[in-house]
XYZ file of C-alpha atoms in Angstrom:
366
model
C -4.372 25.919 16.493
C -6.954 23.814 14.637
C -10.219 24.416 12.865
C -12.740 21.717 11.954
C -14.478 23.879 9.379
C -13.973 23.836 5.599
C -10.680 24.888 4.015
C -10.003 28.618 3.759
C -11.950 30.703 1.288
C -10.922 30.224 -2.327
C -10.768 33.983 -2.781
C -7.485 35.583 -1.834
C -7.429 38.965 -0.148
C -5.156 41.706 -1.488
C -3.042 41.483 1.656
C -1.942 37.952 0.712
C -0.446 38.997 -2.616
C 3.299 38.598 -2.824
C 5.544 41.625 -2.863
C 8.560 42.168 -5.059
C 11.510 40.378 -3.537
C 9.411 37.770 -1.681
C 10.702 34.236 -2.084
C 9.361 30.768 -1.301
C 12.343 28.411 -1.073
C 11.659 24.673 -1.377
C 14.346 22.254 -0.213
C 13.759 18.561 -0.966
C 14.271 16.273 2.022
C 14.439 12.490 2.376
C 14.854 10.986 -1.093
C 15.729 14.386 -2.562
C 18.340 15.297 0.042
C 19.284 14.683 3.660
C 16.658 15.624 6.233
C 17.726 18.956 7.681
C 17.407 20.474 11.119
C 15.181 23.259 9.775
C 12.202 20.891 9.354
C 9.241 22.138 11.425
C 6.524 19.587 10.709
C 6.033 16.477 8.594
C 2.974 15.641 6.484
C 2.710 11.891 5.881
C 1.004 11.053 2.586
C 0.244 7.340 3.072
C 1.204 4.306 5.136
C 3.596 2.745 2.600
C 7.048 2.301 4.071
C 8.852 3.711 1.034
C 7.309 7.025 2.122
C 7.543 6.812 5.888
C 9.737 3.983 7.233
C 12.321 6.359 8.724
C 9.903 8.427 10.812
C 10.329 6.443 14.076
C 14.097 6.871 13.796
C 13.701 10.552 13.010
C 11.527 11.244 16.052
C 13.125 8.852 18.541
C 16.832 8.889 17.610
C 17.477 12.457 16.433
C 17.025 15.922 17.893
C 13.932 16.634 15.767
C 11.272 18.367 17.902
C 8.682 19.127 15.250
C 5.247 17.638 14.680
C 4.003 14.819 12.458
C 0.553 14.708 10.854
C -1.344 11.979 9.024
C -4.939 10.849 8.553
C -6.656 8.511 11.024
C -6.663 5.504 8.667
C -3.027 6.057 7.697
C -1.973 6.027 11.347
C -3.929 2.832 12.066
C -2.356 0.822 9.220
C 1.058 2.496 9.482
C 1.558 1.094 12.986
C 0.877 -2.429 11.696
C 3.350 -1.967 8.834
C 6.083 -0.687 11.155
C 5.656 -3.563 13.613
C 5.775 -6.075 10.767
C 8.902 -4.410 9.373
C 10.692 -4.800 12.712
C 9.682 -8.462 12.958
C 10.811 -9.478 9.457
C 14.016 -7.400 9.281
C 17.029 -9.658 8.779
C 19.533 -7.511 10.676
C 21.126 -7.748 14.090
C 19.651 -5.931 17.060
C 22.616 -3.554 17.045
C 21.952 -2.583 13.425
C 18.210 -2.009 13.825
C 17.227 1.628 13.355
C 14.469 1.256 15.950
C 12.566 -1.415 17.874
C 8.981 -2.060 18.951
C 9.300 0.195 22.009
C 10.502 3.059 19.803
C 7.457 2.541 17.595
C 5.071 2.695 20.550
C 6.600 5.955 21.797
C 6.640 7.380 18.284
C 2.982 6.559 17.613
C 1.957 8.630 20.640
C 3.561 11.682 19.014
C 1.629 11.416 15.735
C -1.191 13.930 15.307
C -4.171 13.007 13.134
C -6.038 15.176 10.679
C -9.433 14.662 9.030
C -9.921 15.224 5.328
C -10.814 18.920 4.716
C -9.911 19.866 8.299
C -7.721 22.982 8.456
C -4.769 23.087 10.850
C -2.303 25.907 11.487
C 1.275 25.565 12.696
C 3.480 28.629 13.120
C 1.267 30.640 10.781
C 1.261 27.984 8.041
C -2.152 26.507 7.260
C -2.785 23.134 5.664
C -5.605 20.716 4.944
C -5.892 17.512 2.941
C -7.937 15.827 0.227
C -8.573 12.182 -0.641
C -5.795 10.860 -2.908
C -7.533 7.673 -4.113
C -4.315 5.670 -3.747
C -4.763 3.510 -0.642
C -6.989 3.827 2.402
C -6.126 7.062 4.212
C -3.832 8.432 1.488
C -3.914 12.218 1.310
C -2.978 15.182 -0.868
C -1.978 18.143 1.312
C -2.655 21.749 0.417
C -0.290 24.058 2.283
C -0.979 27.812 2.467
C 2.122 29.920 3.210
C 1.402 33.651 3.252
C -1.222 33.227 0.540
C 0.894 30.964 -1.681
C -0.774 27.568 -2.008
C 1.365 24.465 -2.466
C -0.192 21.104 -3.330
C 1.987 18.329 -1.913
C 1.108 14.784 -2.896
C 2.629 11.370 -3.512
C 0.766 8.637 -5.346
C -2.778 9.484 -6.355
C -5.401 7.956 -8.643
C -8.165 9.651 -10.553
C -9.730 6.272 -11.340
C -12.206 4.883 -8.820
C -10.941 1.535 -7.563
C -13.048 -1.465 -6.626
C -13.182 -0.172 -3.070
C -11.707 3.358 -2.977
C -12.951 6.681 -4.235
C -10.979 8.519 -6.884
C -8.733 11.412 -5.921
C -10.704 14.593 -5.364
C -10.785 17.341 -7.964
C -9.595 20.546 -6.320
C -11.821 23.601 -6.452
C -8.897 25.815 -7.406
C -5.429 25.506 -8.859
C -2.438 25.612 -6.516
C 0.407 28.010 -7.178
C 2.943 25.178 -6.828
C 2.511 21.416 -7.180
C 5.008 18.978 -5.631
C 4.209 15.457 -6.756
C 5.781 12.001 -6.807
C 6.945 10.962 -10.280
C 7.901 7.285 -9.953
C 5.396 6.318 -12.646
C 5.112 9.749 -14.198
C 6.393 8.702 -17.629
C 4.860 5.225 -17.776
C 1.685 4.157 -19.521
C -0.488 1.646 -17.657
C -3.004 -0.747 -19.133
C -6.638 0.003 -18.258
C -7.876 -1.921 -15.236
C -10.320 -3.998 -17.284
C -7.441 -5.172 -19.508
C -5.337 -6.168 -16.490
C -8.301 -7.935 -14.899
C -8.909 -9.836 -18.142
C -5.266 -10.966 -18.193
C -5.561 -12.027 -14.579
C -8.783 -14.002 -15.038
C -7.350 -15.645 -18.170
C -4.426 -16.888 -16.042
C -6.923 -18.082 -13.435
C -9.022 -20.137 -15.835
C -5.987 -21.496 -17.648
C -4.573 -22.630 -14.320
C -7.810 -24.084 -12.959
C -8.447 -26.006 -16.166
C -5.154 -27.852 -15.570
C -5.889 -28.522 -11.905
C -4.193 -25.415 -10.551
C -4.615 -22.886 -7.766
C -5.161 -19.105 -7.795
C -6.093 -16.122 -5.661
C -9.436 -14.666 -6.778
C -11.138 -11.493 -5.514
C -14.088 -12.519 -3.325
C -16.676 -10.978 -5.645
C -15.320 -12.858 -8.655
C -15.226 -16.114 -6.726
C -18.856 -15.690 -5.598
C -20.019 -15.233 -9.164
C -18.281 -18.407 -10.417
C -19.648 -21.434 -8.523
C -17.579 -23.786 -10.687
C -14.544 -22.577 -8.715
C -16.003 -23.121 -5.238
C -14.341 -26.494 -4.790
C -10.888 -24.900 -5.116
C -9.515 -23.929 -1.666
C -8.520 -20.273 -1.394
C -6.122 -18.930 1.272
C -4.295 -15.824 2.266
C -1.097 -16.357 4.184
C -0.344 -12.955 5.683
C -0.836 -12.070 9.368
C -0.300 -8.434 8.380
C -3.115 -8.574 5.816
C -5.451 -10.081 8.395
C -4.753 -7.244 10.837
C -5.126 -4.617 8.114
C -8.531 -6.018 7.158
C -9.776 -5.072 10.625
C -8.813 -1.456 9.876
C -10.539 -1.573 6.488
C -13.717 -2.810 8.153
C -13.526 0.147 10.531
C -13.206 2.791 7.809
C -16.042 1.719 5.517
C -17.181 5.349 5.201
C -13.882 6.128 3.450
C -14.699 3.690 0.662
C -16.520 4.364 -2.607
C -20.289 4.461 -2.975
C -20.596 0.843 -4.085
C -18.807 -0.467 -0.991
C -20.793 1.829 1.325
C -24.068 0.614 -0.181
C -22.984 -3.012 0.089
C -22.130 -2.499 3.750
C -25.821 -1.899 4.474
C -26.364 -5.629 3.896
C -22.985 -7.208 4.650
C -19.370 -6.231 5.298
C -17.522 -6.466 1.950
C -14.254 -7.123 3.799
C -15.523 -10.334 5.379
C -14.275 -12.825 2.776
C -16.383 -15.942 3.170
C -14.513 -17.863 0.456
C -11.006 -17.201 1.844
C -9.362 -19.106 4.685
C -6.368 -17.964 6.723
C -3.147 -19.958 6.387
C -0.948 -19.437 9.464
C 2.061 -21.516 8.456
C 3.233 -23.986 5.846
C 2.881 -26.733 8.459
C -0.879 -26.064 8.472
C -1.126 -26.275 4.689
C -2.537 -29.428 3.120
C -0.621 -29.282 -0.152
C -2.778 -31.794 -1.997
C -4.764 -30.935 -5.111
C -5.507 -27.517 -6.608
C -5.293 -24.543 -4.256
C -4.846 -20.782 -4.299
C -2.586 -18.919 -1.890
C -2.028 -15.187 -1.527
C 1.159 -14.918 0.532
C 3.497 -12.251 1.849
C 6.065 -10.790 1.680
C 5.592 -9.671 -1.898
C 9.326 -9.682 -2.610
C 9.621 -13.440 -1.907
C 12.600 -12.708 0.329
C 11.378 -14.779 3.300
C 8.323 -16.164 5.050
C 5.480 -18.196 3.602
C 5.683 -16.764 0.103
C 9.345 -17.836 -0.132
C 8.633 -21.289 1.314
C 5.818 -21.928 -1.150
C 7.870 -20.579 -4.030
C 10.768 -22.928 -3.302
C 8.356 -25.854 -3.030
C 6.658 -25.127 -6.353
C 9.206 -23.344 -8.572
C 10.670 -26.406 -10.318
C 7.353 -27.712 -11.701
C 6.295 -26.214 -15.028
C 2.632 -26.704 -14.138
C 2.921 -24.264 -11.254
C 2.662 -20.502 -11.557
C 3.529 -17.339 -9.676
C 1.550 -14.146 -10.339
C 3.217 -10.971 -9.097
C 0.580 -8.309 -8.590
C 2.437 -5.253 -7.373
C 5.609 -3.197 -7.244
C 8.715 -5.167 -6.279
C 12.026 -3.796 -5.074
C 15.360 -4.224 -6.864
C 17.446 -6.993 -5.336
C 14.492 -9.156 -4.257
C 13.754 -12.620 -5.632
C 10.426 -11.406 -7.026
C 12.238 -8.800 -9.114
C 14.690 -11.442 -10.318
C 12.098 -13.964 -11.512
C 10.206 -11.362 -13.553
C 13.094 -11.689 -16.021
C 12.590 -15.499 -15.999
C 16.110 -16.768 -15.261
C 16.742 -20.462 -15.844
C 17.458 -21.104 -12.171
C 17.095 -19.442 -8.776
C 19.079 -19.540 -5.543
C 17.242 -21.104 -2.616
C 17.462 -19.978 1.011
C 19.872 -22.850 1.762
C 22.286 -21.559 -0.880
C 21.558 -24.303 -3.423
C 20.082 -23.607 -6.843
C 16.905 -24.943 -8.420
C 15.504 -24.699 -11.958
C 12.802 -22.082 -12.470
C 10.227 -24.000 -14.484
C 7.033 -22.489 -13.105
C 5.154 -19.821 -15.045
C 5.772 -16.229 -13.927
C 3.210 -13.497 -14.624
C 3.514 -9.815 -13.692
C 0.146 -8.020 -13.580
C 0.335 -4.925 -11.403
C -2.625 -4.550 -9.037
C -1.443 -4.386 -5.440
C 1.354 -5.035 -2.945
C 0.548 -8.662 -2.354
C 2.063 -11.695 -3.951
C 0.020 -14.492 -5.435
C 1.294 -17.992 -5.831
C -0.700 -20.754 -7.395
C 0.227 -24.355 -7.952
C -0.928 -26.593 -10.755
C -1.242 -30.253 -9.901
C -1.430 -33.212 -12.224
C -4.968 -34.566 -12.292
């Protein structure tokens, strides 16, 4: 049963008050424990694979018969992430948890929910709020017999350059279940990180280098227009089409800008399909995936540039333990190449956390 109206009234009736002896038992699943057979439905918080990579396996390879919910934008980008994951996985077919056909069948089973839409499953009501983390990310409020549980992963109360901040709830939940990966860490303000980033940019350009620049910044600095700017990520290109579709989910500045032009049409950025199409002559800026430098264009460019001290690699997002990107943050003297040989790590390495993408830029002798 579904309702498209606003969330339930903030005022609780006397009949919803708990009685002596009532219990609400919470059992952590996934990262907290093994997924159990008692699971009835799944609320997907965002499209990031560290939250939801196992869902196709769960629905297609196990006896789970419940329901899965996520927002429209999350579903659109999630499918792209899953397909990319299958393509880049370095495991045998026999060891794959699922394939492209499993993904297609699984996607048909996903049910979508609008922000503030109330749904009810087996007497349990839930609705969601904007989380301000990535496009489509949600905070779910679950009402079980009058007890309200706020369930959320990553969220941000700071408005981003394109996203709204997480919503302020009109009432306090009885229970809050929240991700705590960065719960005890202090982060630099965005303007400080952006200043560090632009300082790296200008330092690199002044020596004949190459950098990824946000389109708005590039537009406002005509002295940089002769530096070619690329992004080398088929996944990013496909995701941009989704971002263009969900402009109304963006913050007020982006929505106002859309009245005149689409802010996700990057006129200063060219697409780089492969390293064979790259004219590696003179200063250039390349944003390449995967962010862990484990394979693909980012790894190829890294191995080409890593031994020259005039080159630089700027890591802009979270990287997983065991990846090359995580290794070079500690600036080892040498790295192991894909062919098994070693090479000196002379290039500059900067870690400035902004996003999931990897930025590589090469400095060239003038």
